[in-house]
CSV table of C-alpha atoms in Angstrom, one decimal:
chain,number,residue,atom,x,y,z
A,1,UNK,CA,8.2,32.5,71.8
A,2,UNK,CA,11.9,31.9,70.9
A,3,UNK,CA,11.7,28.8,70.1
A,4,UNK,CA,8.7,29.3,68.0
A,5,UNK,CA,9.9,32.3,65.9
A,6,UNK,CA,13.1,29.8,65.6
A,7,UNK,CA,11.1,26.8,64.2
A,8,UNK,CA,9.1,29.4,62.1
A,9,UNK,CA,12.0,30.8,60.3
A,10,UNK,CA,13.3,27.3,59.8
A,11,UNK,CA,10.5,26.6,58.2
A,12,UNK,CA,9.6,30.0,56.1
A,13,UNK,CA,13.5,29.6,55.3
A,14,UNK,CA,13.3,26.4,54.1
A,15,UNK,CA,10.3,27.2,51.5
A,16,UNK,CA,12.6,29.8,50.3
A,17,UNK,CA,15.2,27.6,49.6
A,18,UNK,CA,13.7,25.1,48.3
A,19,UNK,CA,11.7,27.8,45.9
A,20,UNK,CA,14.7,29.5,44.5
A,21,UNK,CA,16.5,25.8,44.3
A,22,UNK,CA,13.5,24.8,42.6
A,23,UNK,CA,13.2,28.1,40.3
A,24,UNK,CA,17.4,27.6,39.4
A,25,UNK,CA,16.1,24.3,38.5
A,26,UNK,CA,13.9,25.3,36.1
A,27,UNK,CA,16.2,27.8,34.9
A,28,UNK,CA,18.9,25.1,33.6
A,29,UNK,CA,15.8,23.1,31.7
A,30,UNK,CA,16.6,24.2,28.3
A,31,UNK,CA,13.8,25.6,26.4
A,32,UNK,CA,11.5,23.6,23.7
A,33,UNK,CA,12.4,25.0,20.4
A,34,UNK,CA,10.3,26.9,18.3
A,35,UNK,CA,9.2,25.4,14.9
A,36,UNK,CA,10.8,27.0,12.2
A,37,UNK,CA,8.7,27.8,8.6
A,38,UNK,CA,10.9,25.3,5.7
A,39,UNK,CA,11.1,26.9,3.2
A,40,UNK,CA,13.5,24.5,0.9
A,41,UNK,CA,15.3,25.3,-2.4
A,42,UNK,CA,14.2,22.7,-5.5
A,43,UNK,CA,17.7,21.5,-7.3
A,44,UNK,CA,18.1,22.1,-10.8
A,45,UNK,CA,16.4,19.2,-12.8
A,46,UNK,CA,18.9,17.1,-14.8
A,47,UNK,CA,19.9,17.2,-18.5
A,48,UNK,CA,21.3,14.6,-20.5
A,49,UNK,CA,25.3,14.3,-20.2
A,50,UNK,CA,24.8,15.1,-16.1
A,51,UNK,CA,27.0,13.6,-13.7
A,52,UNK,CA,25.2,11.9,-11.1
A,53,UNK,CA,27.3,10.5,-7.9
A,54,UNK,CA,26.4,7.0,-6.0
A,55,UNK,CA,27.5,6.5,-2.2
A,56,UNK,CA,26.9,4.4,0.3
A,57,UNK,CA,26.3,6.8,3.4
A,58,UNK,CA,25.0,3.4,5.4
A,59,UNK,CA,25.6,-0.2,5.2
A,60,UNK,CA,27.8,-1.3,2.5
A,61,UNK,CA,26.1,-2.4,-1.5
A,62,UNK,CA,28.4,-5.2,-3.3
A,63,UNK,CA,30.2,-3.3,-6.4
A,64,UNK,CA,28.2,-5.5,-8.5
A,65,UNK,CA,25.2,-3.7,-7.8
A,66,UNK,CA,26.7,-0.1,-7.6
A,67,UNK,CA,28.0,-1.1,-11.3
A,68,UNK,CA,24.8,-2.5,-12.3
A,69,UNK,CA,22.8,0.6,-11.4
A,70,UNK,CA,25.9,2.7,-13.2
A,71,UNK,CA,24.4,1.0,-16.5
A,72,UNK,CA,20.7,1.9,-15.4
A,73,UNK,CA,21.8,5.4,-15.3
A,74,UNK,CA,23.7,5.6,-18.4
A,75,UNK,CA,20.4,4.1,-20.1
A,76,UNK,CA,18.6,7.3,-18.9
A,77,UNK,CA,21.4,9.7,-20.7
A,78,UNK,CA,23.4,10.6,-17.5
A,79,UNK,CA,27.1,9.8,-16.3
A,80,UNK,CA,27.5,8.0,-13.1
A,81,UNK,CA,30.4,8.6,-10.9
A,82,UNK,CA,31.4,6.1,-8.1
A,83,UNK,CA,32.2,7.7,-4.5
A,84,UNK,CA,35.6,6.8,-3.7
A,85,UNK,CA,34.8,4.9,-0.7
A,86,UNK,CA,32.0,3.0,-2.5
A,87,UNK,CA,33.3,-0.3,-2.3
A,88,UNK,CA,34.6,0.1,1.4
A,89,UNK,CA,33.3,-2.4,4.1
A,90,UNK,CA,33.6,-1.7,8.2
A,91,UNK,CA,32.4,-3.6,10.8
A,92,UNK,CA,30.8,-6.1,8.2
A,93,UNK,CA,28.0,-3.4,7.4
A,94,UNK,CA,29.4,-0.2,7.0
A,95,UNK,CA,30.0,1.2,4.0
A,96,UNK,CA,33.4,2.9,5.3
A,97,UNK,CA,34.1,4.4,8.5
A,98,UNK,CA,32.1,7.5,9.5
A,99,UNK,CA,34.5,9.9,8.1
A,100,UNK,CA,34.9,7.7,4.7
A,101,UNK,CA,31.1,8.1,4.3
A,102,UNK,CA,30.9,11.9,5.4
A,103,UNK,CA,34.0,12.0,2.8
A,104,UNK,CA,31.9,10.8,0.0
A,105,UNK,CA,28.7,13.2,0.7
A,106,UNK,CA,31.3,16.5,0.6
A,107,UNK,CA,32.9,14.9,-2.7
A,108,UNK,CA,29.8,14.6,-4.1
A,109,UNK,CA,28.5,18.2,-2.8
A,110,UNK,CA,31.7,20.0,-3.8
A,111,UNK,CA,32.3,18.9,-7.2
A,112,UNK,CA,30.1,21.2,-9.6
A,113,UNK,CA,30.1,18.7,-12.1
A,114,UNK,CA,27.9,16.7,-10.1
A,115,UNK,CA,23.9,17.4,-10.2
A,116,UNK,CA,22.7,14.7,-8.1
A,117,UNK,CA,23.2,12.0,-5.7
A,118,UNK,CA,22.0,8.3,-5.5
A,119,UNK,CA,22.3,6.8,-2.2
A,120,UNK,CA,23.4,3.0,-2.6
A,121,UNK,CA,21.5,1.4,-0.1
A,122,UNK,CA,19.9,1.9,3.6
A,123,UNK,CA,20.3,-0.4,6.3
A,124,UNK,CA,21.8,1.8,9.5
A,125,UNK,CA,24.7,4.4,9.9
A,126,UNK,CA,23.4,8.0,8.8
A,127,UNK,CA,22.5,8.8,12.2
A,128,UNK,CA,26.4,8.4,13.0
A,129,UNK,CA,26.8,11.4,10.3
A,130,UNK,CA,24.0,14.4,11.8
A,131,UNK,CA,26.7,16.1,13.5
A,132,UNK,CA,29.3,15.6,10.6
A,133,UNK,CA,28.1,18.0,8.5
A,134,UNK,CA,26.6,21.6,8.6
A,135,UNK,CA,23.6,23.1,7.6
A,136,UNK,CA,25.2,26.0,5.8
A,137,UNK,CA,27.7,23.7,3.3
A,138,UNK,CA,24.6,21.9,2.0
A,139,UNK,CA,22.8,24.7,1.3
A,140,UNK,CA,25.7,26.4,-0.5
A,141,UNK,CA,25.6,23.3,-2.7
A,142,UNK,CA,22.1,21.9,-3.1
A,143,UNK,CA,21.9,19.1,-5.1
A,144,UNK,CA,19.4,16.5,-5.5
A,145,UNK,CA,19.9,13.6,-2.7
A,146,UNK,CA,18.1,10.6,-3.3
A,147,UNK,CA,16.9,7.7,-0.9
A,148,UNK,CA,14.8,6.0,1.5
A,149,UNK,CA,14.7,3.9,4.5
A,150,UNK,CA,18.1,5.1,6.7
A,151,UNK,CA,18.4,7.6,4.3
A,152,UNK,CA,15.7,9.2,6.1
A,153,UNK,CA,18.2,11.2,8.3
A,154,UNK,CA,19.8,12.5,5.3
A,155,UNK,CA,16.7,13.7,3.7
A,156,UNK,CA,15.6,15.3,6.6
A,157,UNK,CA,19.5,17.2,6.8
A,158,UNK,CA,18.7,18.4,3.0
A,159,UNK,CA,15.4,19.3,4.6
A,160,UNK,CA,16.5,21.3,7.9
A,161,UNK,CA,19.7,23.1,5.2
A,162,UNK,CA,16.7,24.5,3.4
A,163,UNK,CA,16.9,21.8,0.3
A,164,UNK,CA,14.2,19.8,-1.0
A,165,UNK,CA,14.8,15.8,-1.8
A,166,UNK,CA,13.9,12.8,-3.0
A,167,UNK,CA,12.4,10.0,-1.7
A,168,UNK,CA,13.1,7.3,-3.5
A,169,UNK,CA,14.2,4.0,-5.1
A,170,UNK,CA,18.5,3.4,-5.0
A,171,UNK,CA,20.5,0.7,-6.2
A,172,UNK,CA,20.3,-1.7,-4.5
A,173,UNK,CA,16.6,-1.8,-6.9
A,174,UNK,CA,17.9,0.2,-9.4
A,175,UNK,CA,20.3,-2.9,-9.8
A,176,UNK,CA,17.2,-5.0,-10.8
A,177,UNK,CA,17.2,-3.3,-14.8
A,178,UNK,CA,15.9,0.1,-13.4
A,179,UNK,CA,12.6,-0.2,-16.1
A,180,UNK,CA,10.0,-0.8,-13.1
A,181,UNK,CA,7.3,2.3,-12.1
A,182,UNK,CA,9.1,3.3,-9.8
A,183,UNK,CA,12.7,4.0,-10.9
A,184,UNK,CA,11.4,5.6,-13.8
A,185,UNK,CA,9.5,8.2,-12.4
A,186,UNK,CA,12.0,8.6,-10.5
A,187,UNK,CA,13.7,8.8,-13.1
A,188,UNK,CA,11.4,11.6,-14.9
A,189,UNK,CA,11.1,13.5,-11.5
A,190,UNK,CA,15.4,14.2,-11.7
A,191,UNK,CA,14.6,15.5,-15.4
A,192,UNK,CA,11.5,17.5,-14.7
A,193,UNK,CA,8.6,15.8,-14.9
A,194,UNK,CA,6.5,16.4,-12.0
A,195,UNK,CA,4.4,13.2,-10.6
A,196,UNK,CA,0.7,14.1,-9.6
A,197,UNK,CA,-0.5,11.4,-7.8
A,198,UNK,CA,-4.1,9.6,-7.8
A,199,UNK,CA,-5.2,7.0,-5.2
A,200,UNK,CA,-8.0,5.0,-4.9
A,201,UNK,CA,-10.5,4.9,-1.9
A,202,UNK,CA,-9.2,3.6,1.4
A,203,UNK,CA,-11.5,2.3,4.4
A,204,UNK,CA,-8.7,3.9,6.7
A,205,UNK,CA,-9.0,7.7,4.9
A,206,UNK,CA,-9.5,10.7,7.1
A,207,UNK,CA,-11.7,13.3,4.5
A,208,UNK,CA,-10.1,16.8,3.9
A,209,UNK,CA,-7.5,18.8,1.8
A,210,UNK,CA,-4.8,20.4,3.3
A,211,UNK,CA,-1.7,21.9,1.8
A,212,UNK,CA,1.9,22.1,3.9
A,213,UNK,CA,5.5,21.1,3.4
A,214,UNK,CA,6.5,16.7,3.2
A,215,UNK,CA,8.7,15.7,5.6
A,216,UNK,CA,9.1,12.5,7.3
A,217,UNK,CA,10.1,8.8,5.7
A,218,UNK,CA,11.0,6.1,7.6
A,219,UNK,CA,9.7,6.5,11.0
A,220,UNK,CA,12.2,3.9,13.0
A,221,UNK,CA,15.0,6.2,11.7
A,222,UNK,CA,13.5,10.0,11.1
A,223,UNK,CA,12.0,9.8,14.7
A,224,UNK,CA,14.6,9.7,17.2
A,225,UNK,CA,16.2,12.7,15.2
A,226,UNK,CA,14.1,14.8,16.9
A,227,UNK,CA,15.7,17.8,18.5
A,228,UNK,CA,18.7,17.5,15.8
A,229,UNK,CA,19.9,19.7,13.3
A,230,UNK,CA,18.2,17.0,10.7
A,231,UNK,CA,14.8,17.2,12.5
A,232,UNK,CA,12.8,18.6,9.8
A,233,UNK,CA,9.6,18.0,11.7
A,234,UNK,CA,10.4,20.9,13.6
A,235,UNK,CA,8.7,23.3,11.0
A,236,UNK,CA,5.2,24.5,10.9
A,237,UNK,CA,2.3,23.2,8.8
A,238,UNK,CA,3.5,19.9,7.6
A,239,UNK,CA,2.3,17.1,5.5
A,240,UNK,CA,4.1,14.0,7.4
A,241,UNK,CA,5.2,11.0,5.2
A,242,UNK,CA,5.5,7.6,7.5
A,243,UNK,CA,6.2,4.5,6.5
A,244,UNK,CA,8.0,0.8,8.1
A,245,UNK,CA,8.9,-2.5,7.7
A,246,UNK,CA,9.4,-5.1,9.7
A,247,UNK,CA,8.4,-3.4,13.4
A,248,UNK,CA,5.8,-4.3,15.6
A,249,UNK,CA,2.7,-2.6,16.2
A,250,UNK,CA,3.7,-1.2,19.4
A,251,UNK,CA,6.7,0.2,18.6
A,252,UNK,CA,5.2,2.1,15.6
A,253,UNK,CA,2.8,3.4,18.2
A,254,UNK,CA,5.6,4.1,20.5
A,255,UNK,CA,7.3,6.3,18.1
A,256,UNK,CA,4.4,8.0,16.8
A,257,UNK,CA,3.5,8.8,20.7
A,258,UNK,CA,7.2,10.4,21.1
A,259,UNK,CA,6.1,13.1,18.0
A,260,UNK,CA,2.9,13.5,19.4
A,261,UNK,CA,4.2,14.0,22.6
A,262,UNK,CA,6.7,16.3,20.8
A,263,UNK,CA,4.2,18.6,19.4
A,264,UNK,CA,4.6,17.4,15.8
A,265,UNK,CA,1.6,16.1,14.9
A,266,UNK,CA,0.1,19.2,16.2
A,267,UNK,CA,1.8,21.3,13.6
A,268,UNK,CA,0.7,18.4,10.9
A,269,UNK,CA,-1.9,19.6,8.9
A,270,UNK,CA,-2.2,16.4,7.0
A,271,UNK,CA,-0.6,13.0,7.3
A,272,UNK,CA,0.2,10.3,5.1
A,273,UNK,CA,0.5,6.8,5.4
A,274,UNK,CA,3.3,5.0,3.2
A,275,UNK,CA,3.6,1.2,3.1
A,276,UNK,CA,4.1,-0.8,6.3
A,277,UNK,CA,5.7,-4.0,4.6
A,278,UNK,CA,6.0,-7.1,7.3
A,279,UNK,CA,5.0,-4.9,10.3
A,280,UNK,CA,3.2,-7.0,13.4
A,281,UNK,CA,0.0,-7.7,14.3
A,282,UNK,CA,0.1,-8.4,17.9
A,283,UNK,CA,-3.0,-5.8,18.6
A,284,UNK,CA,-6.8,-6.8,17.4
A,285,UNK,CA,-6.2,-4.2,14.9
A,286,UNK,CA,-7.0,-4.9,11.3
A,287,UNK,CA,-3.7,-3.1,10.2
A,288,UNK,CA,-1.3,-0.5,11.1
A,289,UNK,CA,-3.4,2.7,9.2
A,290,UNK,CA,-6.4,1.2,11.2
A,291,UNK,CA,-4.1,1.9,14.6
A,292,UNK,CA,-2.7,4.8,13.2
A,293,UNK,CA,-6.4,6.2,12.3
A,294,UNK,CA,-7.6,5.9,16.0
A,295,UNK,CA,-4.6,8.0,17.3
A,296,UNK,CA,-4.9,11.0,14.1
A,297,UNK,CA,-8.7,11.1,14.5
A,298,UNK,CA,-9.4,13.4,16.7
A,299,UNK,CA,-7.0,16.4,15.2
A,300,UNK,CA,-9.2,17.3,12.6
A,301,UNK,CA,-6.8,16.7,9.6
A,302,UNK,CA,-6.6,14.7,6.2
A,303,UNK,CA,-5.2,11.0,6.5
A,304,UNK,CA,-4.1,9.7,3.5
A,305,UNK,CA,-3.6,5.8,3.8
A,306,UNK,CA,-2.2,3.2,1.2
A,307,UNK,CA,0.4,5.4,-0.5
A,308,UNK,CA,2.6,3.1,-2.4
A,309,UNK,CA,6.2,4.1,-1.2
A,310,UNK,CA,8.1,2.1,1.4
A,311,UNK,CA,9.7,-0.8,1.3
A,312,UNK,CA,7.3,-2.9,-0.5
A,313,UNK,CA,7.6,-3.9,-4.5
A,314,UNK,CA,6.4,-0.4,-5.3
A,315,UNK,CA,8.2,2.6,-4.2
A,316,UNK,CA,7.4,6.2,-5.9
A,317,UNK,CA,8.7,9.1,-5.5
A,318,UNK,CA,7.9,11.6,-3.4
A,319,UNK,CA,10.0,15.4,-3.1
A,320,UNK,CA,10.5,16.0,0.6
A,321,UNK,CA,10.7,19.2,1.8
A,322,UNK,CA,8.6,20.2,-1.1
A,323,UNK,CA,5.0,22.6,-0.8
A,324,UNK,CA,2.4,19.8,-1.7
A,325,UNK,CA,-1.3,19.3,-1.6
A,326,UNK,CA,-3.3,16.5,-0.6
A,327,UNK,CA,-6.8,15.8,-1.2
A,328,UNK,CA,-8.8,13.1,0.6
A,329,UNK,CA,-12.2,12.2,-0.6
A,330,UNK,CA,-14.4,9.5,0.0
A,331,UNK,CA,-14.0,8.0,-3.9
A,332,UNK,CA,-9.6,8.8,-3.4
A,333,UNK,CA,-7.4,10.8,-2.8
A,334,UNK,CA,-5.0,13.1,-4.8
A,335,UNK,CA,-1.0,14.0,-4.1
A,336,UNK,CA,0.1,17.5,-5.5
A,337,UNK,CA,3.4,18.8,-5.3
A,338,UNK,CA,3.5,22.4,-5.4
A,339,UNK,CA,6.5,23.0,-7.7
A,340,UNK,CA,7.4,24.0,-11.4
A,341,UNK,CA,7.7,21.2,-13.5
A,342,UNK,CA,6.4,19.1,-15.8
A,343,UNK,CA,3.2,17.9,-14.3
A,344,UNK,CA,3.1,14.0,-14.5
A,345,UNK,CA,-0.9,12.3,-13.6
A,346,UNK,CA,0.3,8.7,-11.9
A,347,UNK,CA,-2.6,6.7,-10.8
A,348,UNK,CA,-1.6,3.9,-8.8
A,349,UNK,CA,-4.3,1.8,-9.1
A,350,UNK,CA,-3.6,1.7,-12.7
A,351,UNK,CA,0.1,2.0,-13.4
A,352,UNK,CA,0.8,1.3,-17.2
A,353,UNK,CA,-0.6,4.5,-18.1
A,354,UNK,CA,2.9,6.4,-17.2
A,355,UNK,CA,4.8,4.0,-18.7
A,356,UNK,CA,4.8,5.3,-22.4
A,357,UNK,CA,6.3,8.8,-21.5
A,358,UNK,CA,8.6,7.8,-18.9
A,359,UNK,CA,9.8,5.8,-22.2
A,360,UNK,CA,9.6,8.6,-24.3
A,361,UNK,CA,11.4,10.4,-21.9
A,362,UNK,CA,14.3,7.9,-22.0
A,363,UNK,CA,14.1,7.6,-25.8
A,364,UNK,CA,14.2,11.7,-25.7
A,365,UNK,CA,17.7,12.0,-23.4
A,366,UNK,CA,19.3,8.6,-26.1
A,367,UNK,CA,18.9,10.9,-28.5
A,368,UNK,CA,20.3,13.8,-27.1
A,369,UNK,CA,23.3,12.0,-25.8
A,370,UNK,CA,24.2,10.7,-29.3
């Protein structure tokens, strides 16, 4: 009997260990974060005569182009300022060291005289810079950030700081003469006028209309933010933005798996699909929206496919971190954002109808400046 009521508390004693062990365990997981409601500030628009900084928060942009899109901006009525650390080059890519490029966002958010901000280029580096900054001295500043591609992160930042932003074209095509679509509507967007957005039909399209707050970009680079202080997917009742170049098929899967897997496409309530320029084709897929449409089928929201923005010849603006609308039909689809402006219709099937006022607005802000 005393050998059994021995092996018996051996036993018992050990499931009690190995419970509490288990439950102290579970008590050093940290919790999963509860999404947060974005609610982002929209900058002032821009006047003519306003200061407008370029930096180079990633890889490095040759002064000649930096210059080049200096005369761009000059042509639309505003004053470009150079970061100090503009023309810096580290490691062959960088352009500067991390604390030359978190140097250049302050001096750009500091100085009042500065309205906006023009990101140089993308290329790799802003992840090196999440933990550089806080939340609170962007949102004691906001200014209008502009950019795309690695410049996802800092949109996202603006984002999480309560900030909307701009996703857009920089110099390194501004350089090119800064008279194509999409630099001036970007262009227009800085000095108020507000794109609305009409698409034609595609065979991708998920039908619906949904309204939330656009986050997301470059998926490569906004995705394995998650959990930082620039992971604006974290927020509730989202529009997400995605776009690529030059990934395979499965690694756009894999990352779209680690935000479902995440919970964010569960707080989507609509999703749109940007350019994927040079992506793979190693699947029997058709495309990428066609792979993308079999994984955001069965959540019941909007899918909006073909939006020209990426890193294809066309790249329009969108405001991240905005309210917006979208409304899928089976004839096309419409992109609204919710804000106070000058409301702008853009159909991108048919371009050269937004050409004569983003001229006019040009010809408005010469004027002025003279």
């Amino acid at each position: 009997m005393k050998i059994w009521a021995l092996a018996a508390a051996l036993v018992f004693g050990g499931v009690t260990m190995l419970t509490a062990c288990s439950n102290e365990d579970n008590s050093n997981v940290p919790p999963t974060p509860k999404p947060v409601v974005l609610q982002c500030e929209k900058p002032d628009y821009l006047k003519a005569g306003d200061r407008v900084a370029l930096i180079s928060p990633s890889y490095y942009t040759p002064m000649e182009n930096i210059e080049k899109t200096a005369d761009v901006l000059r042509g639309w009525g505003l004053v470009p300022v150079i970061g100090p650390n503009a023309d810096k080059v580290v490691d062959g890519r960088y352009g500067g060291t991390v604390a030359e490029r978190v140097s250049d966002i302050r001096w750009a958010l500091y100085d009042p005289q500065i309205k906006a901000i023009i990101c140089n280029r993308g290329g790799y580096g802003t992840i090196q810079l999440i933990d550089q900054l806080s939340l609170a001295e962007l949102k004691a500043s906001p200014k209008w950030l502009v950019g795309f591609s690695d410049i996802s992160t800092l949109l996202g930042l603006w984002n999480r700081a309560g900030v909307m932003s701009i996703h857009g074209t920089m110099s390194s095509f501004l350089a090119k003469g800064g008279t194509d679509l999409s630099s001036t509507l970007m262009c227009d967007l800085l000095l108020g006028q507000v794109p609305r957005y009409e698409l034609p039909a595609h065979k991708q399209n998920i039908v619906g209309r949904a309204s939330g707050v656009l986050v997301g970009g470059n998926i490569c680079t906004f995705a394995p933010n998650l959990g930082t202080q620039a992971d604006a997917t974290i927020g509730q009742d989202l529009i997400l933005f995605v776009e690529e170049v030059g990934e395979s098929m499965h690694n756009i899967d894999r990352q779209m798996r680690i935000l479902q897997m995440n919970g964010v496409l569960s707080r989507c309530k609509g999703v749109i699909l940007g350019e994927f320029s040079g992506c793979g084709s190693e699947f029997t897929y058709e495309s990428v929206e066609a792979m993308l449409h079999e994984l955001l089928k069965d959540y019941g929201i909007p899918v909006l496919c073909g939006f020209p923005a990426g890193h294809g010849d066309v790249n329009l603006p969108m405001v991240m971190g905005a309210p917006v609308t979208i409304d899928v039909r089976a004839d096309g689809a419409t992109l609204q954002f919710d804000i106070d402006g000058t409301q702008q219709e853009v159909r991108t099937a048919d371009v050269t109808t937004v050409v004569p006022t983003s001229a006019a607005v040009r010809m408005q802000l010469a004027g002025k400046r003279e």
